[in-house]
PDB file of C-alpha atoms in Angstrom:
ATOM      1  CA  LEU A   1      74.703  71.265 100.494  1.00 66.00           C
ATOM      2  CA  THR A   2      71.795  72.228  98.274  1.00 71.00           C
ATOM      3  CA  GLU A   3      71.306  71.553  94.590  1.00 72.00           C
ATOM      4  CA  GLN A   4      71.610  75.258  93.761  1.00 74.00           C
ATOM      5  CA  ILE A   5      74.903  75.652  95.641  1.00 75.00           C
ATOM      6  CA  TYR A   6      76.220  72.532  93.881  1.00 73.00           C
ATOM      7  CA  LEU A   7      75.215  73.895  90.462  1.00 72.00           C
ATOM      8  CA  ASP A   8      76.758  77.286  91.293  1.00 71.00           C
ATOM      9  CA  SER A   9      80.017  75.567  92.279  1.00 72.00           C
ATOM     10  CA  LEU A  10      80.254  74.068  88.787  1.00 70.00           C
ATOM     11  CA  ARG A  11      79.548  77.265  86.864  1.00 68.00           C
ATOM     12  CA  ALA A  12      82.849  79.020  87.582  1.00 65.00           C
ATOM     13  CA  PRO A  13      85.150  76.261  86.237  1.00 67.00           C
ATOM     14  CA  ILE A  14      82.867  75.688  83.243  1.00 67.00           C
ATOM     15  CA  LEU A  15      82.748  79.407  82.475  1.00 66.00           C
ATOM     16  CA  SER A  16      86.526  79.660  82.758  1.00 67.00           C
ATOM     17  CA  LYS A  17      86.989  76.804  80.278  1.00 69.00           C
ATOM     18  CA  LEU A  18      84.307  78.298  78.037  1.00 69.00           C
ATOM     19  CA  ARG A  19      86.152  81.628  77.907  1.00 72.00           C
ATOM     20  CA  SER A  20      89.478  80.024  77.025  1.00 74.00           C
ATOM     21  CA  ASN A  21      87.835  77.783  74.412  1.00 73.00           C
ATOM     22  CA  LEU A  22      86.013  80.730  72.839  1.00 73.00           C
ATOM     23  CA  ILE A  23      89.224  82.725  72.638  1.00 78.00           C
ATOM     24  CA  GLN A  24      91.165  79.857  71.059  1.00 78.00           C
ATOM     25  CA  ILE A  25      88.420  78.826  68.642  1.00 75.00           C
ATOM     26  CA  GLY A  26      87.580  82.421  67.805  1.00 74.00           C
ATOM     27  CA  THR A  27      91.184  83.215  66.976  1.00 80.00           C
ATOM     28  CA  VAL A  28      91.547  80.180  64.710  1.00 78.00           C
ATOM     29  CA  PHE A  29      88.279  80.851  62.913  1.00 75.00           C
ATOM     30  CA  LEU A  30      89.008  84.541  62.517  1.00 76.00           C
ATOM     31  CA  ILE A  31      92.309  83.668  60.865  1.00 80.00           C
ATOM     32  CA  LEU A  32      90.537  81.182  58.574  1.00 75.00           C
ATOM     33  CA  VAL A  33      87.889  83.739  57.645  1.00 72.00           C
ATOM     34  CA  LEU A  34      90.484  86.409  56.934  1.00 75.00           C
ATOM     35  CA  ILE A  35      92.374  83.967  54.719  1.00 75.00           C
ATOM     36  CA  MET A  36      89.151  83.074  52.884  1.00 71.00           C
ATOM     37  CA  ILE A  37      88.238  86.735  52.389  1.00 71.00           C
ATOM     38  CA  TYR A  38      91.753  87.481  51.153  1.00 72.00           C
ATOM     39  CA  ILE A  39      91.652  84.567  48.682  1.00 72.00           C
ATOM     40  CA  ARG A  40      88.082  85.129  47.495  1.00 68.00           C
ATOM     41  CA  HIS A  41      86.575  88.574  47.092  1.00 65.00           C
ATOM     42  CA  ASP A  42      82.955  87.610  46.368  1.00 63.00           C
ATOM     43  CA  GLU A  43      79.666  86.693  48.101  1.00 65.00           C
ATOM     44  CA  GLN A  44      80.541  82.984  48.267  1.00 69.00           C
ATOM     45  CA  VAL A  45      82.517  83.746  51.396  1.00 66.00           C
ATOM     46  CA  TYR A  46      79.430  84.600  53.486  1.00 69.00           C
ATOM     47  CA  PRO A  47      78.046  81.055  53.872  1.00 73.00           C
ATOM     48  CA  TRP A  48      81.494  79.966  55.014  1.00 69.00           C
ATOM     49  CA  LEU A  49      81.514  82.772  57.560  1.00 69.00           C
ATOM     50  CA  PHE A  50      78.416  81.189  59.073  1.00 71.00           C
ATOM     51  CA  VAL A  51      79.911  77.688  59.001  1.00 73.00           C
ATOM     52  CA  PHE A  52      83.284  78.646  60.457  1.00 69.00           C
ATOM     53  CA  VAL A  53      82.342  81.455  62.851  1.00 70.00           C
ATOM     54  CA  VAL A  54      78.691  81.529  63.910  1.00 75.00           C
ATOM     55  CA  LEU A  55      77.995  77.785  64.053  1.00 78.00           C
ATOM     56  CA  PRO A  56      80.897  76.860  66.403  1.00 76.00           C
ATOM     57  CA  PHE A  57      79.926  79.672  68.796  1.00 76.00           C
ATOM     58  CA  LEU A  58      76.318  78.445  68.782  1.00 81.00           C
ATOM     59  CA  ILE A  59      77.462  74.897  69.578  1.00 81.00           C
ATOM     60  CA  ILE A  60      79.654  76.101  72.452  1.00 77.00           C
ATOM     61  CA  ALA A  61      76.849  78.283  73.833  1.00 78.00           C
ATOM     62  CA  LEU A  62      74.395  75.372  73.685  1.00 81.00           C
ATOM     63  CA  SER A  63      76.926  73.198  75.476  1.00 78.00           C
ATOM     64  CA  TYR A  64      77.323  75.752  78.264  1.00 76.00           C
ATOM     65  CA  PHE A  65      73.712  76.834  78.704  1.00 79.00           C
ATOM     66  CA  VAL A  66      71.897  73.539  77.987  1.00 80.00           C
ATOM     67  CA  GLN A  67      74.129  70.484  78.245  1.00 79.00           C
ATOM     68  CA  SER A  68      76.254  71.459  81.273  1.00 78.00           C
ATOM     69  CA  PRO A  69      73.300  72.294  83.580  1.00 81.00           C
ATOM     70  CA  TYR A  70      71.505  69.127  82.439  1.00 83.00           C
ATOM     71  CA  LEU A  71      74.530  66.939  83.240  1.00 81.00           C
ATOM     72  CA  ALA A  72      75.081  68.684  86.584  1.00 80.00           C
ATOM     73  CA  LYS A  73      71.456  68.109  87.618  1.00 83.00           C
ATOM     74  CA  MET A  74      71.698  64.476  86.528  1.00 84.00           C
ATOM     75  CA  ILE A  75      74.815  63.977  88.692  1.00 81.00           C
ATOM     76  CA  TRP A  76      73.090  65.692  91.628  1.00 80.00           C
ATOM     77  CA  LYS A  77      70.153  63.278  91.376  1.00 84.00           C
ATOM     78  CA  GLN A  78      72.353  60.178  90.993  1.00 83.00           C
ATOM     79  CA  PHE A  79      74.966  60.915  93.667  1.00 80.00           C
ATOM     80  CA  ALA A  80      73.035  60.508  96.928  1.00 80.00           C
ATOM     81  CA  LEU A  81      76.146  60.973  99.081  1.00 79.00           C
ATOM     82  CA  MET A  82      76.384  64.574  97.897  1.00 77.00           C
ATOM     83  CA  ARG A  83      72.923  65.359  99.276  1.00 81.00           C
ATOM     84  CA  GLU A  84      73.604  63.906 102.731  1.00 84.00           C
ATOM     85  CA  PRO A  85      74.348  66.260 105.608  1.00 85.00           C
ATOM     86  CA  TYR A  86      77.952  66.229 106.757  1.00 84.00           C
ATOM     87  CA  ALA A  87      80.255  67.568 109.394  1.00 87.00           C
ATOM     88  CA  MET A  88      83.835  68.564 108.689  1.00 87.00           C
ATOM     89  CA  GLU A  89      86.733  68.359 111.095  1.00 90.00           C
ATOM     90  CA  ALA A  90      90.205  69.627 110.362  1.00 90.00           C
ATOM     91  CA  ASN A  91      93.563  69.657 112.078  1.00 92.00           C
ATOM     92  CA  ASP A  92      97.103  70.495 110.992  1.00 92.00           C
ATOM     93  CA  ASP A  93      97.537  67.187 109.139  1.00 93.00           C
ATOM     94  CA  GLU A  94      94.173  66.341 107.543  1.00 92.00           C
ATOM     95  CA  PHE A  95      90.519  67.066 107.126  1.00 91.00           C
ATOM     96  CA  THR A  96      87.680  64.608 107.661  1.00 92.00           C
ATOM     97  CA  LEU A  97      84.124  64.617 106.333  1.00 88.00           C
ATOM     98  CA  HIS A  98      81.599  62.650 108.387  1.00 90.00           C
ATOM     99  CA  GLN A  99      78.346  61.653 106.693  1.00 88.00           C
ATOM    100  CA  PRO A 100      75.660  59.123 107.678  1.00 90.00           C
ATOM    101  CA  SER A 101      76.835  56.649 105.031  1.00 88.00           C
ATOM    102  CA  ALA A 102      80.533  57.489 104.669  1.00 86.00           C
ATOM    103  CA  MET A 103      83.607  59.050 106.180  1.00 90.00           C
ATOM    104  CA  THR A 104      86.381  60.576 104.099  1.00 88.00           C
ATOM    105  CA  ARG A 105      89.777  61.516 105.487  1.00 91.00           C
ATOM    106  CA  THR A 106      92.366  63.325 103.378  1.00 91.00           C
ATOM    107  CA  GLN A 107      95.748  64.667 104.367  1.00 92.00           C
ATOM    108  CA  TRP A 108      96.402  68.253 103.343  1.00 91.00           C
ATOM    109  CA  LYS A 109      99.564  67.196 101.490  1.00 90.00           C
ATOM    110  CA  ASN A 110      97.466  64.841  99.312  1.00 89.00           C
ATOM    111  CA  VAL A 111      94.942  67.455  98.183  1.00 91.00           C
ATOM    112  CA  HIS A 112      95.198  67.854  94.404  1.00 89.00           C
ATOM    113  CA  ARG A 113      93.888  71.440  94.229  1.00 88.00           C
ATOM    114  CA  TRP A 114      91.386  73.815  95.767  1.00 90.00           C
ATOM    115  CA  ASN A 115      89.046  76.487  94.522  1.00 87.00           C
ATOM    116  CA  GLU A 116      86.964  79.184  96.101  1.00 86.00           C
ATOM    117  CA  GLY A 117      83.938  81.065  94.874  1.00 82.00           C
ATOM    118  CA  SER A 118      81.640  83.564  96.480  1.00 82.00           C
ATOM    119  CA  ARG A 119      79.326  80.821  97.803  1.00 84.00           C
ATOM    120  CA  VAL A 120      81.492  77.686  98.064  1.00 85.00           C
ATOM    121  CA  PHE A 121      84.953  76.424  98.974  1.00 88.00           C
ATOM    122  CA  GLN A 122      86.093  73.273  97.142  1.00 88.00           C
ATOM    123  CA  ILE A 123      88.834  70.855  98.174  1.00 89.00           C
ATOM    124  CA  TYR A 124      89.747  68.414  95.380  1.00 87.00           C
ATOM    125  CA  SER A 125      91.218  65.028  96.279  1.00 86.00           C
ATOM    126  CA  CYS A 126      91.447  64.410  92.513  1.00 82.00           C
ATOM    127  CA  ASP A 127      89.941  66.003  89.404  1.00 78.00           C
ATOM    128  CA  ALA A 128      86.826  63.827  89.698  1.00 75.00           C
ATOM    129  CA  TRP A 129      85.899  64.433  93.366  1.00 80.00           C
ATOM    130  CA  CYS A 130      85.838  67.383  95.681  1.00 82.00           C
ATOM    131  CA  ALA A 131      84.452  68.351  99.058  1.00 85.00           C
ATOM    132  CA  ILE A 132      82.120  71.286  98.515  1.00 85.00           C
ATOM    133  CA  ILE A 133      81.783  73.491 101.576  1.00 86.00           C
ATOM    134  CA  PRO A 134      79.063  76.138 101.423  1.00 85.00           C
ATOM    135  CA  LYS A 135      80.397  79.464 102.678  1.00 87.00           C
ATOM    136  CA  ASN A 136      78.237  80.913 105.435  1.00 86.00           C
ATOM    137  CA  GLU A 137      78.528  82.181 109.005  1.00 85.00           C
ATOM    138  CA  GLU A 138      78.792  78.627 110.351  1.00 82.00           C
ATOM    139  CA  THR A 139      81.583  77.472 108.036  1.00 86.00           C
ATOM    140  CA  ILE A 140      83.746  80.591 107.634  1.00 89.00           C
ATOM    141  CA  ALA A 141      86.197  79.504 110.373  1.00 91.00           C
ATOM    142  CA  ILE A 142      86.744  76.058 108.803  1.00 90.00           C
ATOM    143  CA  VAL A 143      87.111  77.628 105.335  1.00 91.00           C
ATOM    144  CA  ASP A 144      89.742  80.060 106.611  1.00 92.00           C
ATOM    145  CA  PHE A 145      91.591  77.239 108.397  1.00 93.00           C
ATOM    146  CA  ALA A 146      91.437  75.006 105.297  1.00 92.00           C
ATOM    147  CA  ARG A 147      92.768  77.800 103.077  1.00 91.00           C
ATOM    148  CA  GLU A 148      95.681  78.339 105.512  1.00 92.00           C
ATOM    149  CA  ARG A 149      96.504  74.621 105.653  1.00 92.00           C
ATOM    150  CA  LEU A 150      96.327  74.235 101.862  1.00 91.00           C
ATOM    151  CA  ILE A 151      98.667  77.160 101.319  1.00 90.00           C
ATOM    152  CA  ALA A 152     101.043  75.790 103.975  1.00 89.00           C
ATOM    153  CA  SER A 153     100.951  72.352 102.308  1.00 88.00           C
ATOM    154  CA  GLY A 154     102.235  73.767  99.011  1.00 86.00           C
ATOM    155  CA  LEU A 155      99.074  74.780  97.149  1.00 84.00           C
ATOM    156  CA  PRO A 156      99.334  78.569  97.250  1.00 77.00           C
ATOM    157  CA  LYS A 157      97.036  79.428  94.348  1.00 78.00           C
ATOM    158  CA  LYS A 158      93.408  78.448  94.086  1.00 75.00           C
ATOM    159  CA  GLY A 159      92.606  76.369  91.042  1.00 70.00           C
ATOM    160  CA  LYS A 160      96.217  75.320  90.402  1.00 72.00           C
ATOM    161  CA  PRO A 161      96.890  71.563  90.738  1.00 72.00           C
ATOM    162  CA  ARG A 162      99.702  70.096  92.797  1.00 72.00           C
ATOM    163  CA  LYS A 163     102.630  69.087  90.619  1.00 69.00           C
TER     164      LYS A 163
END
């Protein structure tokens, strides 16, 4: 796992949350602005347009483009286990990650959720930890097997948590 693949694996969920937040916040602020324009028909509305519309979007954009990559790089540097090479084994009941300093075994029925991007396949044991499998020629068979087992265990849709 490389730093760039790790950072790419975080972009999709962050972007998804960013889109939903922008839609929700934008809708609320648009309604507020329309109410303000309806109530007041003069130039005093324009500074409030900046405060209620432009400023929140700037804060969200800064969070996505500056803060999120900074935090992801900080986690990458602090979490040495993530940078260690690993081997993955899987059977019908569980998958196991072998690393020089740790071994993790998780049953398919205990996986919280999974996600798949163009470059990575992620298996979440909980919201805070996931196995990140780079997708390449060497790992495509294990990714296909993992996807099959996860669907068979009751997690048919990527990104949806187990209830």
